[in-house]
mmCIF file of C-alpha atoms and ligand atoms in Angstrom:
data_model
loop_
_atom_site.group_PDB
_atom_site.id
_atom_site.type_symbol
_atom_site.label_atom_id
_atom_site.label_comp_id
_atom_site.label_asym_id
_atom_site.label_seq_id
_atom_site.Cartn_x
_atom_site.Cartn_y
_atom_site.Cartn_z
ATOM 1 C CA MET X 37 24.489 66.722 -14.621
ATOM 2 C CA LYS X 38 23.205 67.031 -11.059
ATOM 3 C CA GLU X 39 25.818 67.010 -8.230
ATOM 4 C CA THR X 40 25.174 63.900 -6.490
ATOM 5 C CA ILE X 41 26.366 63.716 -2.608
ATOM 6 C CA LEU X 42 27.466 60.336 -1.517
ATOM 7 C CA LEU X 43 27.118 59.553 2.261
ATOM 8 C CA ARG X 44 28.162 56.266 3.929
ATOM 9 C CA VAL X 45 25.868 55.611 6.914
ATOM 10 C CA ASN X 46 26.011 52.904 9.473
ATOM 11 C CA ALA X 47 23.165 50.273 8.639
ATOM 12 C CA GLU X 48 22.627 49.320 12.410
ATOM 13 C CA ASP X 49 23.120 52.702 13.879
ATOM 14 C CA PRO X 50 22.629 55.526 11.204
ATOM 15 C CA GLU X 51 24.437 58.696 11.898
ATOM 16 C CA LEU X 52 21.711 61.252 12.685
ATOM 17 C CA GLU X 53 23.712 64.285 11.148
ATOM 18 C CA LYS X 54 23.772 62.438 7.720
ATOM 19 C CA ILE X 55 20.159 61.392 7.935
ATOM 20 C CA LYS X 56 19.391 65.040 8.444
ATOM 21 C CA ILE X 57 21.245 65.961 5.233
ATOM 22 C CA ALA X 58 18.998 63.589 3.416
ATOM 23 C CA ALA X 59 15.873 64.303 4.984
ATOM 24 C CA GLY X 60 16.400 68.137 4.274
ATOM 25 C CA VAL X 61 16.850 67.071 0.620
ATOM 26 C CA ILE X 62 13.619 65.281 0.768
ATOM 27 C CA ARG X 63 11.709 68.065 2.324
ATOM 28 C CA ARG X 64 12.994 70.485 -0.353
ATOM 29 C CA GLY X 65 11.568 68.304 -2.956
ATOM 30 C CA GLY X 66 14.954 66.508 -4.022
ATOM 31 C CA LEU X 67 15.621 62.935 -4.758
ATOM 32 C CA VAL X 68 17.524 60.573 -2.150
ATOM 33 C CA ALA X 69 18.536 57.109 -2.619
ATOM 34 C CA PHE X 70 18.462 54.858 0.448
ATOM 35 C CA PRO X 71 18.654 51.252 1.454
ATOM 36 C CA THR X 72 15.583 49.208 2.628
ATOM 37 C CA GLU X 73 15.754 45.533 3.738
ATOM 38 C CA THR X 74 14.712 44.416 0.067
ATOM 39 C CA VAL X 75 16.510 46.648 -2.397
ATOM 40 C CA TYR X 76 17.672 50.336 -2.624
ATOM 41 C CA GLY X 77 14.880 52.698 -3.266
ATOM 42 C CA LEU X 78 14.917 56.199 -4.957
ATOM 43 C CA GLY X 79 12.883 58.417 -2.453
ATOM 44 C CA ALA X 80 10.974 61.697 -2.779
ATOM 45 C CA ASP X 81 8.267 63.420 -0.964
ATOM 46 C CA ALA X 82 5.302 61.279 -1.723
ATOM 47 C CA LEU X 83 2.848 64.199 -1.281
ATOM 48 C CA ASN X 84 4.826 66.648 -3.702
ATOM 49 C CA PRO X 85 3.870 66.015 -7.170
ATOM 50 C CA GLU X 86 6.825 67.955 -8.562
ATOM 51 C CA ALA X 87 9.346 65.859 -6.382
ATOM 52 C CA VAL X 88 7.599 62.735 -7.479
ATOM 53 C CA LYS X 89 7.917 63.586 -11.170
ATOM 54 C CA GLY X 90 11.667 63.878 -10.578
ATOM 55 C CA ILE X 91 11.745 60.328 -9.726
ATOM 56 C CA PHE X 92 10.056 59.229 -12.983
ATOM 57 C CA ALA X 93 12.585 61.605 -14.863
ATOM 58 C CA ALA X 94 15.758 60.239 -13.155
ATOM 59 C CA LYS X 95 14.640 56.711 -13.550
ATOM 60 C CA MET X 96 13.143 57.213 -16.975
ATOM 61 C CA ARG X 97 10.158 55.289 -15.671
ATOM 62 C CA PRO X 98 6.950 55.134 -17.797
ATOM 63 C CA LEU X 99 4.508 57.665 -16.148
ATOM 64 C CA ASP X 100 1.660 55.010 -15.797
ATOM 65 C CA ASN X 101 3.677 52.852 -13.365
ATOM 66 C CA PRO X 102 2.648 53.695 -9.857
ATOM 67 C CA ILE X 103 5.150 54.103 -6.985
ATOM 68 C CA ILE X 104 5.128 52.668 -3.322
ATOM 69 C CA VAL X 105 4.659 54.972 -0.477
ATOM 70 C CA HIS X 106 6.978 54.209 2.360
ATOM 71 C CA VAL X 107 5.658 54.992 6.039
ATOM 72 C CA ALA X 108 7.697 54.700 9.298
ATOM 73 C CA ASP X 109 4.500 54.336 11.421
ATOM 74 C CA LYS X 110 1.429 52.183 10.881
ATOM 75 C CA GLU X 111 -0.690 55.114 11.704
ATOM 76 C CA ASP X 112 0.312 56.894 8.542
ATOM 77 C CA ALA X 113 -1.235 54.228 6.313
ATOM 78 C CA TYR X 114 -4.583 55.495 7.734
ATOM 79 C CA LYS X 115 -3.955 58.887 6.283
ATOM 80 C CA LEU X 116 -2.732 57.717 2.819
ATOM 81 C CA ALA X 117 -5.669 55.328 2.627
ATOM 82 C CA LEU X 118 -9.347 55.947 2.186
ATOM 83 C CA ASP X 119 -10.241 52.740 3.952
ATOM 84 C CA VAL X 120 -7.925 50.238 5.910
ATOM 85 C CA PRO X 121 -9.970 46.876 6.092
ATOM 86 C CA GLU X 122 -9.498 44.468 8.949
ATOM 87 C CA SER X 123 -7.342 42.187 6.695
ATOM 88 C CA ALA X 124 -4.934 45.068 6.238
ATOM 89 C CA ARG X 125 -4.647 45.603 10.027
ATOM 90 C CA LYS X 126 -3.859 42.075 10.638
ATOM 91 C CA LEU X 127 -1.247 42.043 7.831
ATOM 92 C CA MET X 128 0.362 45.218 9.037
ATOM 93 C CA ASP X 129 0.539 43.681 12.523
ATOM 94 C CA ALA X 130 2.104 40.507 11.181
ATOM 95 C CA PHE X 131 4.423 41.821 8.735
ATOM 96 C CA TRP X 132 5.154 45.409 9.374
ATOM 97 C CA PRO X 133 8.036 46.520 9.408
ATOM 98 C CA GLY X 134 9.001 44.319 6.359
ATOM 99 C CA PRO X 135 8.768 43.442 2.984
ATOM 100 C CA LEU X 136 4.854 43.682 2.328
ATOM 101 C CA THR X 137 3.260 46.329 0.277
ATOM 102 C CA LEU X 138 -0.345 46.739 0.687
ATOM 103 C CA VAL X 139 -2.490 48.246 -2.198
ATOM 104 C CA LEU X 140 -5.544 50.183 -0.679
ATOM 105 C CA LYS X 141 -7.999 52.882 -1.962
ATOM 106 C CA ALA X 142 -6.088 56.162 -1.993
ATOM 107 C CA SER X 143 -7.090 59.213 -0.055
ATOM 108 C CA ASP X 144 -7.123 62.639 -1.595
ATOM 109 C CA ILE X 145 -3.890 63.615 0.015
ATOM 110 C CA VAL X 146 -2.021 61.247 -2.299
ATOM 111 C CA PRO X 147 -1.151 62.988 -5.786
ATOM 112 C CA LYS X 148 -2.279 61.091 -8.885
ATOM 113 C CA VAL X 149 1.494 61.221 -10.154
ATOM 114 C CA THR X 150 2.241 58.899 -7.188
ATOM 115 C CA THR X 151 -0.349 56.384 -8.055
ATOM 116 C CA GLY X 152 0.193 56.516 -11.865
ATOM 117 C CA GLY X 153 -3.217 57.795 -12.132
ATOM 118 C CA LEU X 154 -4.951 55.037 -10.283
ATOM 119 C CA ASP X 155 -7.548 55.508 -7.494
ATOM 120 C CA THR X 156 -5.331 53.142 -5.194
ATOM 121 C CA VAL X 157 -2.135 53.485 -3.290
ATOM 122 C CA ALA X 158 0.590 50.986 -2.481
ATOM 123 C CA ILE X 159 2.022 51.589 0.938
ATOM 124 C CA ARG X 160 4.742 49.689 2.997
ATOM 125 C CA MET X 161 6.725 50.177 6.141
ATOM 126 C CA PRO X 162 10.309 49.021 5.432
ATOM 127 C CA ARG X 163 12.367 47.243 8.052
ATOM 128 C CA HIS X 164 15.622 48.913 7.767
ATOM 129 C CA LYS X 165 16.916 51.493 10.173
ATOM 130 C CA VAL X 166 18.269 53.950 7.551
ATOM 131 C CA ALA X 167 14.912 53.874 5.790
ATOM 132 C CA LEU X 168 12.840 54.424 9.021
ATOM 133 C CA ALA X 169 15.202 57.048 10.029
ATOM 134 C CA LEU X 170 14.990 58.981 6.861
ATOM 135 C CA ILE X 171 11.199 58.857 6.744
ATOM 136 C CA MET X 172 10.929 60.109 10.267
ATOM 137 C CA GLU X 173 13.350 62.980 10.062
ATOM 138 C CA SER X 174 11.477 63.863 6.724
ATOM 139 C CA ARG X 175 8.174 63.862 8.487
ATOM 140 C CA ARG X 176 6.976 62.922 5.163
ATOM 141 C CA PRO X 177 5.862 59.613 3.400
ATOM 142 C CA ILE X 178 8.343 58.786 0.987
ATOM 143 C CA ALA X 179 7.395 57.529 -2.568
ATOM 144 C CA ALA X 180 10.224 55.218 -3.645
ATOM 145 C CA PRO X 181 10.765 52.670 -6.483
ATOM 146 C CA SER X 182 13.822 50.639 -6.567
ATOM 147 C CA ALA X 183 16.732 52.936 -7.422
ATOM 148 C CA ASN X 184 17.739 51.673 -10.875
ATOM 149 C CA LEU X 185 17.144 52.938 -14.468
ATOM 150 C CA ALA X 186 13.762 51.609 -15.529
ATOM 151 C CA GLY X 187 14.174 48.019 -16.966
ATOM 152 C CA ARG X 188 17.509 47.230 -15.294
ATOM 153 C CA PRO X 189 17.872 44.892 -12.290
ATOM 154 C CA SER X 190 16.955 46.339 -8.974
ATOM 155 C CA PRO X 191 19.935 47.668 -6.949
ATOM 156 C CA THR X 192 21.191 45.505 -3.865
ATOM 157 C CA LEU X 193 24.347 47.657 -3.312
ATOM 158 C CA ALA X 194 24.981 51.322 -3.746
ATOM 159 C CA GLU X 195 27.374 50.745 -6.356
ATOM 160 C CA HIS X 196 24.466 49.718 -8.394
ATOM 161 C CA VAL X 197 22.714 52.887 -7.650
ATOM 162 C CA ILE X 198 25.814 54.965 -8.522
ATOM 163 C CA ARG X 199 26.042 53.044 -11.847
ATOM 164 C CA ASP X 200 22.536 53.848 -12.850
ATOM 165 C CA LEU X 201 21.781 57.164 -11.304
ATOM 166 C CA TYR X 202 24.916 59.029 -10.228
ATOM 167 C CA GLY X 203 24.658 62.653 -11.712
ATOM 168 C CA ARG X 204 20.770 62.296 -11.943
ATOM 169 C CA ILE X 205 19.750 62.430 -8.276
ATOM 170 C CA ASP X 206 20.752 64.479 -5.105
ATOM 171 C CA VAL X 207 21.835 61.935 -2.485
ATOM 172 C CA ILE X 208 22.902 58.374 -2.129
ATOM 173 C CA LEU X 209 22.843 56.890 1.254
ATOM 174 C CA ASP X 210 25.302 53.902 1.165
ATOM 175 C CA ALA X 211 24.780 51.380 4.077
ATOM 176 C CA GLY X 212 25.993 48.474 2.297
ATOM 177 C CA PRO X 213 24.246 45.274 0.874
ATOM 178 C CA THR X 214 20.481 45.016 1.287
ATOM 179 C CA ASN X 215 19.434 41.870 3.216
ATOM 180 C CA ILE X 216 16.569 40.271 1.175
ATOM 181 C CA GLY X 217 17.729 41.116 -2.394
ATOM 182 C CA VAL X 218 14.267 40.828 -4.098
ATOM 183 C CA GLU X 219 11.637 43.515 -3.753
ATOM 184 C CA SER X 220 8.661 43.568 -1.394
ATOM 185 C CA THR X 221 5.486 41.385 -2.182
ATOM 186 C CA VAL X 222 2.731 43.541 -3.573
ATOM 187 C CA LEU X 223 -0.766 42.372 -2.364
ATOM 188 C CA ASP X 224 -3.979 43.988 -3.757
ATOM 189 C CA LEU X 225 -6.436 44.305 -0.964
ATOM 190 C CA THR X 226 -8.890 46.133 -3.303
ATOM 191 C CA SER X 227 -9.764 42.923 -4.935
ATOM 192 C CA SER X 228 -11.619 39.900 -3.647
ATOM 193 C CA PRO X 229 -10.030 37.645 -2.708
ATOM 194 C CA PRO X 230 -6.772 39.666 -2.115
ATOM 195 C CA GLN X 231 -4.257 39.113 -4.855
ATOM 196 C CA ILE X 232 -0.567 38.987 -5.077
ATOM 197 C CA LEU X 233 0.439 41.262 -7.926
ATOM 198 C CA ARG X 234 4.133 40.689 -7.441
ATOM 199 C CA PRO X 235 5.704 37.841 -5.245
ATOM 200 C CA GLY X 236 8.436 39.060 -2.844
ATOM 201 C CA GLY X 237 9.952 38.967 0.508
ATOM 202 C CA VAL X 238 6.807 37.792 2.276
ATOM 203 C CA THR X 239 5.717 34.507 0.595
ATOM 204 C CA LEU X 240 2.265 33.150 -0.391
ATOM 205 C CA GLU X 241 2.657 30.691 2.396
ATOM 206 C CA ASP X 242 3.277 33.542 4.996
ATOM 207 C CA LEU X 243 0.312 35.390 3.875
ATOM 208 C CA LYS X 244 -1.981 32.220 4.272
ATOM 209 C CA LYS X 245 -1.144 32.193 7.785
ATOM 210 C CA ILE X 246 -3.210 35.297 8.056
ATOM 211 C CA LEU X 247 -5.726 35.479 5.224
ATOM 212 C CA VAL X 248 -8.417 33.029 4.831
ATOM 213 C CA GLU X 249 -8.158 33.329 1.015
ATOM 214 C CA VAL X 250 -5.312 34.754 -1.155
ATOM 215 C CA VAL X 251 -4.424 34.171 -4.781
ATOM 216 C CA VAL X 252 -1.660 34.806 -7.136
ATOM 217 C CA HIS X 253 -2.253 36.962 -10.092
ATOM 218 C CA PRO X 254 -1.803 34.718 -13.019
ATOM 219 C CA ALA X 255 0.774 37.082 -14.714
ATOM 220 C CA ALA X 256 2.977 36.905 -11.500
ATOM 221 C CA ALA X 257 3.400 33.194 -11.744
ATOM 222 C CA ALA X 258 3.383 32.686 -15.413
ATOM 223 C CA LYS X 259 6.020 31.031 -17.778
ATOM 224 C CA SER X 260 5.107 33.188 -20.666
ATOM 225 C CA GLU X 261 3.910 36.788 -21.129
ATOM 226 C CA VAL X 262 0.390 37.222 -19.926
ATOM 227 C CA HIS X 263 -1.782 39.856 -21.425
ATOM 228 C CA VAL X 264 -2.535 42.120 -18.273
ATOM 229 C CA GLU X 265 -6.045 43.507 -17.909
ATOM 230 C CA HIS X 266 -6.034 47.344 -17.852
ATOM 231 C CA ALA X 267 -4.082 48.992 -15.022
ATOM 232 C CA ARG X 268 -4.426 46.328 -12.213
ATOM 233 C CA SER X 269 -0.712 46.299 -11.848
ATOM 234 C CA PRO X 270 0.931 48.653 -14.555
ATOM 235 C CA GLY X 271 4.508 47.319 -13.360
ATOM 236 C CA MET X 272 3.685 43.933 -14.831
ATOM 237 C CA LYS X 273 3.416 45.025 -18.418
ATOM 238 C CA HIS X 274 6.852 46.803 -18.519
ATOM 239 C CA LYS X 275 10.215 45.326 -19.311
ATOM 240 C CA HIS X 276 12.017 44.541 -16.255
ATOM 241 C CA TYR X 277 15.301 43.352 -14.657
ATOM 242 C CA ALA X 278 16.819 42.929 -18.014
ATOM 243 C CA PRO X 279 20.517 42.303 -18.529
ATOM 244 C CA LYS X 280 22.210 43.568 -21.561
ATOM 245 C CA ALA X 281 22.993 39.842 -22.341
ATOM 246 C CA GLU X 282 20.378 37.557 -23.891
ATOM 247 C CA MET X 283 19.189 35.270 -21.018
ATOM 248 C CA ILE X 284 17.782 31.721 -20.880
ATOM 249 C CA ILE X 285 16.135 29.981 -17.954
ATOM 250 C CA VAL X 286 16.401 26.299 -17.546
ATOM 251 C CA GLU X 287 13.496 24.834 -15.452
ATOM 252 C CA GLY X 288 12.667 21.483 -14.175
ATOM 253 C CA GLU X 289 14.043 18.691 -11.955
ATOM 254 C CA LEU X 290 17.642 19.215 -11.051
ATOM 255 C CA ASN X 291 19.467 16.477 -12.878
ATOM 256 C CA SER X 292 17.818 17.265 -16.137
ATOM 257 C CA VAL X 293 18.457 20.992 -15.478
ATOM 258 C CA ILE X 294 22.086 20.507 -15.259
ATOM 259 C CA LYS X 295 22.167 18.362 -18.232
ATOM 260 C CA LYS X 296 20.288 20.931 -20.420
ATOM 261 C CA VAL X 297 22.452 23.874 -19.052
ATOM 262 C CA LYS X 298 25.559 21.916 -20.053
ATOM 263 C CA GLU X 299 24.092 21.091 -23.548
ATOM 264 C CA LEU X 300 23.315 24.818 -24.031
ATOM 265 C CA ALA X 301 26.638 26.152 -22.641
ATOM 266 C CA GLU X 302 28.551 23.814 -25.158
ATOM 267 C CA HIS X 303 26.178 25.049 -27.963
ATOM 268 C CA TYR X 304 26.788 28.608 -27.420
ATOM 269 C CA VAL X 305 30.502 28.378 -26.690
ATOM 270 C CA ARG X 306 31.052 26.380 -29.921
ATOM 271 C CA ALA X 307 29.133 29.289 -31.696
ATOM 272 C CA GLY X 308 31.706 31.584 -30.427
ATOM 273 C CA ARG X 309 29.730 33.280 -27.766
ATOM 274 C CA LYS X 310 30.708 34.388 -24.371
ATOM 275 C CA VAL X 311 28.552 32.419 -21.864
ATOM 276 C CA GLY X 312 27.633 33.049 -18.224
ATOM 277 C CA ILE X 313 26.090 30.356 -15.903
ATOM 278 C CA LEU X 314 23.835 31.136 -12.988
ATOM 279 C CA ALA X 315 24.237 28.015 -10.938
ATOM 280 C CA THR X 316 23.746 27.037 -7.237
ATOM 281 C CA GLU X 317 26.021 25.648 -4.634
ATOM 282 C CA GLU X 318 24.810 21.943 -5.290
ATOM 283 C CA SER X 319 25.379 22.306 -9.068
ATOM 284 C CA MET X 320 28.098 24.647 -9.796
ATOM 285 C CA CYS X 321 30.806 22.111 -9.869
ATOM 286 C CA LYS X 322 29.042 20.266 -12.883
ATOM 287 C CA TYR X 323 29.889 22.905 -15.202
ATOM 288 C CA ASP X 324 33.274 23.393 -16.903
ATOM 289 C CA LEU X 325 32.339 26.016 -19.652
ATOM 290 C CA GLY X 326 31.789 29.658 -19.466
ATOM 291 C CA ILE X 327 31.760 32.020 -16.457
ATOM 292 C CA VAL X 328 29.830 30.027 -13.610
ATOM 293 C CA LYS X 329 28.507 31.846 -10.698
ATOM 294 C CA SER X 330 26.561 30.506 -7.730
ATOM 295 C CA MET X 331 23.523 32.206 -6.575
ATOM 296 C CA GLY X 332 23.521 30.433 -3.244
ATOM 297 C CA SER X 333 22.186 27.117 -1.983
ATOM 298 C CA ARG X 334 19.084 25.411 -2.961
ATOM 299 C CA ARG X 335 18.312 24.580 0.600
ATOM 300 C CA ASP X 336 18.321 28.020 1.432
ATOM 301 C CA LEU X 337 16.516 30.252 -1.129
ATOM 302 C CA ALA X 338 17.067 33.270 0.767
ATOM 303 C CA SER X 339 20.761 33.109 -0.229
ATOM 304 C CA VAL X 340 19.746 32.814 -3.932
ATOM 305 C CA ALA X 341 17.321 36.032 -3.428
ATOM 306 C CA ARG X 342 20.086 37.864 -1.933
ATOM 307 C CA ASN X 343 22.614 37.336 -4.762
ATOM 308 C CA LEU X 344 20.264 37.343 -7.855
ATOM 309 C CA PHE X 345 20.391 40.917 -9.160
ATOM 310 C CA LYS X 346 24.019 41.404 -8.117
ATOM 311 C CA LEU X 347 25.051 38.418 -10.309
ATOM 312 C CA ILE X 348 23.067 39.538 -13.364
ATOM 313 C CA ARG X 349 24.830 42.722 -13.022
ATOM 314 C CA GLU X 350 28.159 41.107 -12.690
ATOM 315 C CA LEU X 351 27.778 39.017 -15.844
ATOM 316 C CA ASP X 352 26.712 42.019 -17.774
ATOM 317 C CA ASP X 353 30.009 43.609 -16.617
ATOM 318 C CA GLU X 354 31.933 40.757 -17.773
ATOM 319 C CA ARG X 355 30.201 41.232 -21.230
ATOM 320 C CA VAL X 356 28.804 37.879 -21.637
ATOM 321 C CA ASP X 357 26.741 37.296 -24.747
ATOM 322 C CA ILE X 358 24.446 35.024 -23.010
ATOM 323 C CA ILE X 359 23.458 34.013 -19.521
ATOM 324 C CA ILE X 360 21.984 30.502 -18.993
ATOM 325 C CA ALA X 361 20.239 30.244 -15.371
ATOM 326 C CA GLU X 362 19.064 27.444 -13.457
ATOM 327 C CA GLY X 363 15.520 27.790 -12.060
ATOM 328 C CA VAL X 364 14.534 26.755 -8.648
ATOM 329 C CA PRO X 365 11.071 25.340 -7.552
ATOM 330 C CA PRO X 366 8.571 28.064 -7.402
ATOM 331 C CA LYS X 367 7.735 27.627 -3.915
ATOM 332 C CA GLY X 368 8.170 30.000 -0.872
ATOM 333 C CA LEU X 369 10.755 32.567 -1.850
ATOM 334 C CA GLY X 370 11.273 30.602 -4.972
ATOM 335 C CA LEU X 371 8.158 32.163 -6.615
ATOM 336 C CA ALA X 372 9.702 35.692 -6.273
ATOM 337 C CA ILE X 373 12.937 34.321 -7.531
ATOM 338 C CA MET X 374 11.485 32.620 -10.621
ATOM 339 C CA ASN X 375 9.294 35.784 -11.266
ATOM 340 C CA ARG X 376 12.343 37.922 -11.465
ATOM 341 C CA LEU X 377 14.392 35.308 -13.446
ATOM 342 C CA ARG X 378 11.454 34.682 -15.990
ATOM 343 C CA ARG X 379 10.984 38.385 -16.452
ATOM 344 C CA ALA X 380 14.617 39.139 -16.718
ATOM 345 C CA ALA X 381 14.937 36.561 -19.482
ATOM 346 C CA GLY X 382 11.737 37.961 -21.364
ATOM 347 C CA TYR X 383 10.210 34.456 -20.683
ATOM 348 C CA ASN X 384 12.958 32.751 -22.649
ATOM 349 C CA ILE X 385 12.323 29.507 -20.740
ATOM 350 C CA VAL X 386 13.668 25.906 -21.819
ATOM 351 C CA GLU X 387 12.382 22.811 -19.924
ATOM 352 C CA GLY X 388 15.224 20.504 -18.758
ATOM 353 C CA ARG X 389 14.280 16.968 -19.559
HETATM 354 O O1 TXA K 525 10.924 46.297 -2.084
HETATM 355 C C1 TXA K 525 10.300 47.227 -2.661
HETATM 356 O O2 TXA K 525 9.139 47.148 -2.920
HETATM 357 C C2 TXA K 525 11.140 48.229 -3.272
HETATM 358 C C3 TXA K 525 11.631 49.142 -2.074
HETATM 359 C C4 TXA K 525 12.598 50.361 -2.588
HETATM 360 O O3 TXA K 525 10.714 49.391 -1.280
HETATM 361 N N1 TXA K 525 10.316 49.028 -4.123
HETATM 362 C C5 TXA K 525 9.958 48.734 -5.450
HETATM 363 O O4 TXA K 525 9.191 49.711 -6.284
HETATM 364 O O5 TXA K 525 10.322 47.660 -5.966
HETATM 365 P P1 TXA K 525 9.048 49.635 -7.752
HETATM 366 O O6 TXA K 525 8.435 50.791 -8.118
HETATM 367 O O7 TXA K 525 10.246 49.193 -8.407
HETATM 368 O O8 TXA K 525 7.949 48.450 -7.738
HETATM 369 C C6 TXA K 525 6.722 48.686 -7.323
HETATM 370 C C7 TXA K 525 5.698 47.829 -7.892
HETATM 371 C C8 TXA K 525 5.361 48.070 -9.489
HETATM 372 O O9 TXA K 525 5.282 46.742 -9.977
HETATM 373 C C9 TXA K 525 4.031 48.919 -9.356
HETATM 374 O O10 TXA K 525 3.377 48.681 -10.624
HETATM 375 C C10 TXA K 525 3.435 48.282 -8.211
HETATM 376 O O11 TXA K 525 4.348 48.090 -7.366
HETATM 377 N N2 TXA K 525 2.360 49.310 -7.714
HETATM 378 C C11 TXA K 525 2.735 50.455 -7.042
HETATM 379 N N3 TXA K 525 1.541 50.997 -6.792
HETATM 380 C C12 TXA K 525 0.527 50.229 -7.190
HETATM 381 C C13 TXA K 525 -0.927 50.274 -7.070
HETATM 382 N N4 TXA K 525 -1.613 51.325 -6.598
HETATM 383 N N5 TXA K 525 -1.663 49.330 -7.756
HETATM 384 C C14 TXA K 525 -1.099 48.255 -8.252
HETATM 385 N N6 TXA K 525 0.295 48.025 -8.170
HETATM 386 C C15 TXA K 525 1.086 49.129 -7.688
HETATM 387 MG MG1 MG K 526 11.556 48.562 -9.857
#
């Protein structure tokens, strides 16, 4: 076991002496978990192959899954990428700092272990004072996947990081809950037209305001497992966000969803199984069986995104056998929410009718 240092930092006005401790660890090749506006990341010096290997080991992450490189200055993208097309420049101006990751051709300075052996690199500038201060003080781009054990839901609280990685990493910076709750949108600008590999905090509708054409990778919006062509986005083919419990997503029009969730809950409770239900503000009062949790309001999908991973972890902690979750319409942030829910459930989807 490693000794893990836990540091509480102010999210709005990070204490410089604490950031300096963490930055020193990054510069020496160590591992630091830190908050971003999306989820907590597990950071290492992106240009130090040994340090990046440490991330894979700590998370038990498959080596072919590339890692996003975080910068604190748009200019740094030009050093990491071989070529920054006009479209990338416009997107950086519109959405950085923020939850948009751009996949570009990688320059020689990016180690192969960071890109999972690909010739492209994923870059983003986070919108969180702690993340930006850490990158600036480290004076290094920081490679950081979500700070969970591979396959588990992404961490939106430092407690989640502690649960998964305590004793496996050097520092955890705790600045409270993350704001967005689902990860960044991963946009591949090396394909034509640009393609969303992972829907996230910046929506398709947002991107369409800047790009003439943009498509969603079929696997990112799929309702069943899609065979992903070689290495376009290796993350797609790995098991993800999975609770320990079995999970079912009920999709469709709200009234039929409620009816179906009730039916399923009754069935499983009668079979002696402990049931958890992920509902919404508008529907939670309809259920009288199982442990019922509201993800947020259907009129405010940002609230659903913020709570999603935390609630999946909570239901696991309550040792339910089965989680039945309501789907939401896959529009706006709903596309990212449904992508996470469907994958968490291993595409175990039922249509409410
Ligand atoms: O919001 C986020 O993006 C968070 C915070 C910490 O920044 N990070 C995050 O990283 O979610 P991770 O490793 O959990 O997810 C990164 C995703 C994976 O699906 C990976 O396959 C994809 O981005 N990715 C990374 N580099 C890529 C590349 N060069 N080409 C295609 N996909 C890439
Ligand atoms: Mg992840």
